[in-house]
Every structure is written in structure tokens, then in C-alpha cells.
């Protein structure tokens, strides 16, 4: 048995003047989720888009919208992003004092709940909120910009998180974000990732379907001998 690999292209590297078409490109590639990077200019030193844009592009894709909130006080915005069409909502541990409460709020809104850790944030403490997470998003760059290089030391954190999740027998998915390309994807999957976010590497690729096929085929055998999580368990 092997864990399925999910691919989540980030529209941060798409042509914003043609977002509807870019979403169709993502669907045609065979990718699994659309990753949407929301930045507020405070939590990260960049600005992107908010609920109105997500609501407008929602009808251009049938894929799950995986919304990564790089914003202060994400709890104030959860319903707005859910109403706009988010299927999965990820908040940053560093942005929340009462993270468990907000993870529950996300699930109560009917979305899958995700918790994100910046590169320097240790896994300690995460263990106690893992049952409330449908996925953990491990940042392998400092958030704020696409096109950065993967921070190699964080690959060890993915492996530690894999052991933690498997040790607790949880179905929580590990999603990895930042600097992932064809060259390093295999190592990230081998460390224990389930979901690969890919921005610049996806959009600069000419043969997008071949890239996604290649990543799907790179599934790593599950050492525990059981499927990690069925596709139905990972969709909201
Ligand atoms: C960075 C974002 C990423 C970004 C990834 O803050 O969270 O999702 O789009 O882009 P690449 O794959 O180019 O590093
Ligand atoms: Zn992201």
C-alpha cells in the first residue's frame, strides 16, 4: 500500500488577468486541489486577495479550494472565506492565541481545518491539537512570496510530524508549501508529505499534466502497511 499523493497548484504564480483560464489549466492538469494564498500585508509582507475574488473565481473550478490564510486574526474572517467558496481553511499557529477554538470553528462551518507552521515554529504543542486538524501545512519557505528556495532543514520537520501523526494513529494530512519542484518533490514525499503545494514550478512547466502524473506516481509505500487516508476522508 502507498499513500496517495495530492497536488495543489497555487494561483499565486498564475496570471491574475486570466484567472478563470488558469483554473481550467489546473483542472486539466489532473491536480487535486487549488491552493489560494491570502496575504494581509501584516502577518506577511505582501498583499494578495480576499473573499470577493475567491467568490468570483469559484465557479471556474470544481476542485476543492484550499485557502491558506496568511493573515492576522483569521478567526474574524473564517465565515467570509467559507461563504466565498473555501473547502479547506488553513490558519497559522503564529497568528492565533486560541488555535483549537478556531480549528473547531472551521469544522463547524463545514470546511476542512488546517493548521500552518512557519519554518522556525517547532512541532511541540501541535500534538495536542492534531485531532482537530484535517491537515497540517508545513511551510518550507518564509511565507509571503512565491518563487523562493526550499529551506532544507525543514524537511526533517516533515519526517518528525509524520512520526507524530502515525504514532497517534490520526488521518491528518501533511501538506507542504514553498519551493517545491520536480527535483525535490520525491524527498519531500519520502519524508512523509501527502499534499504538495506548487506555485512557480507548476506555472513555469510546459507539460503540466506530465508533471502532475509524475508527482502522483511518486507515491511512497506506507511503512505501516495500511492506507494512510482514503480520498473521501480528505475531502470536506
Ligand atoms: C508562500 C505561499 C506559497 C507559494 C508557493 O507564502 O504560501 O503557497 O505560492 O510558491 P512556490 O511554489 O513558488 O514556492
Ligand atoms: Zn500557501
Tab-separated table of N, CA and C and ligand atoms in Angstrom, residues 10 12 35-39 66-70 92 116 137 139 143 175 177-178 197, ligand 2:
chain	number	residue	atom	x	y	z
A	10	UNK	N	-0.661	26.472	-6.628
A	10	UNK	CA	-1.004	27.757	-6.018
A	10	UNK	C	-1.196	28.805	-7.102
A	12	UNK	N	-0.969	31.790	-6.793
A	12	UNK	CA	-0.097	32.962	-6.574
A	12	UNK	C	0.804	33.198	-7.782
A	35	UNK	N	-4.749	25.760	-4.509
A	35	UNK	CA	-4.239	26.426	-3.315
A	35	UNK	C	-4.332	27.943	-3.522
A	36	UNK	N	-4.964	28.635	-2.566
A	36	UNK	CA	-5.166	30.088	-2.689
A	36	UNK	C	-4.485	30.784	-1.513
A	37	UNK	N	-3.522	31.624	-1.816
A	37	UNK	CA	-2.701	32.277	-0.798
A	37	UNK	C	-3.242	33.659	-0.483
A	38	UNK	N	-3.822	33.793	0.708
A	38	UNK	CA	-4.390	35.066	1.145
A	38	UNK	C	-3.383	35.762	2.063
A	39	UNK	N	-2.970	36.965	1.699
A	39	UNK	CA	-1.960	37.714	2.462
A	39	UNK	C	-2.503	39.098	2.790
A	66	UNK	N	-8.427	25.285	-1.453
A	66	UNK	CA	-7.603	25.117	-0.259
A	66	UNK	C	-7.031	26.498	0.077
A	67	UNK	N	-7.668	27.170	1.032
A	67	UNK	CA	-7.363	28.586	1.272
A	67	UNK	C	-6.398	28.730	2.449
A	68	UNK	N	-5.232	29.274	2.156
A	68	UNK	CA	-4.146	29.446	3.122
A	68	UNK	C	-4.179	30.886	3.603
A	69	UNK	N	-4.619	31.077	4.855
A	69	UNK	CA	-4.813	32.425	5.400
A	69	UNK	C	-3.541	32.903	6.085
A	70	UNK	N	-2.780	33.725	5.403
A	70	UNK	CA	-1.590	34.349	5.999
A	70	UNK	C	-1.998	35.736	6.469
A	92	UNK	N	-2.663	30.091	10.603
A	92	UNK	CA	-1.304	29.955	11.124
A	92	UNK	C	-1.316	29.880	12.641
A	116	UNK	N	-1.142	25.793	10.075
A	116	UNK	CA	0.123	26.008	9.370
A	116	UNK	C	1.216	26.451	10.331
A	137	UNK	N	-0.153	22.242	7.546
A	137	UNK	CA	0.593	22.825	6.423
A	137	UNK	C	1.975	23.229	6.938
A	139	UNK	N	5.334	25.020	6.303
A	139	UNK	CA	5.975	25.981	5.398
A	139	UNK	C	7.448	25.628	5.232
A	143	UNK	N	6.745	32.548	4.656
A	143	UNK	CA	5.589	32.867	3.812
A	143	UNK	C	5.586	34.323	3.362
A	175	UNK	N	0.622	18.654	4.482
A	175	UNK	CA	0.727	19.453	3.256
A	175	UNK	C	2.005	20.281	3.379
A	177	UNK	N	4.487	23.412	1.684
A	177	UNK	CA	4.294	24.623	0.866
A	177	UNK	C	5.573	25.450	0.838
A	178	UNK	N	6.105	25.645	-0.369
A	178	UNK	CA	7.219	26.568	-0.539
A	178	UNK	C	8.433	25.943	-1.184
A	197	UNK	N	2.057	21.547	-2.350
A	197	UNK	CA	1.666	22.833	-2.942
A	197	UNK	C	2.767	23.208	-3.924
B	2	LIG	ZN1	0.469	28.800	0.562
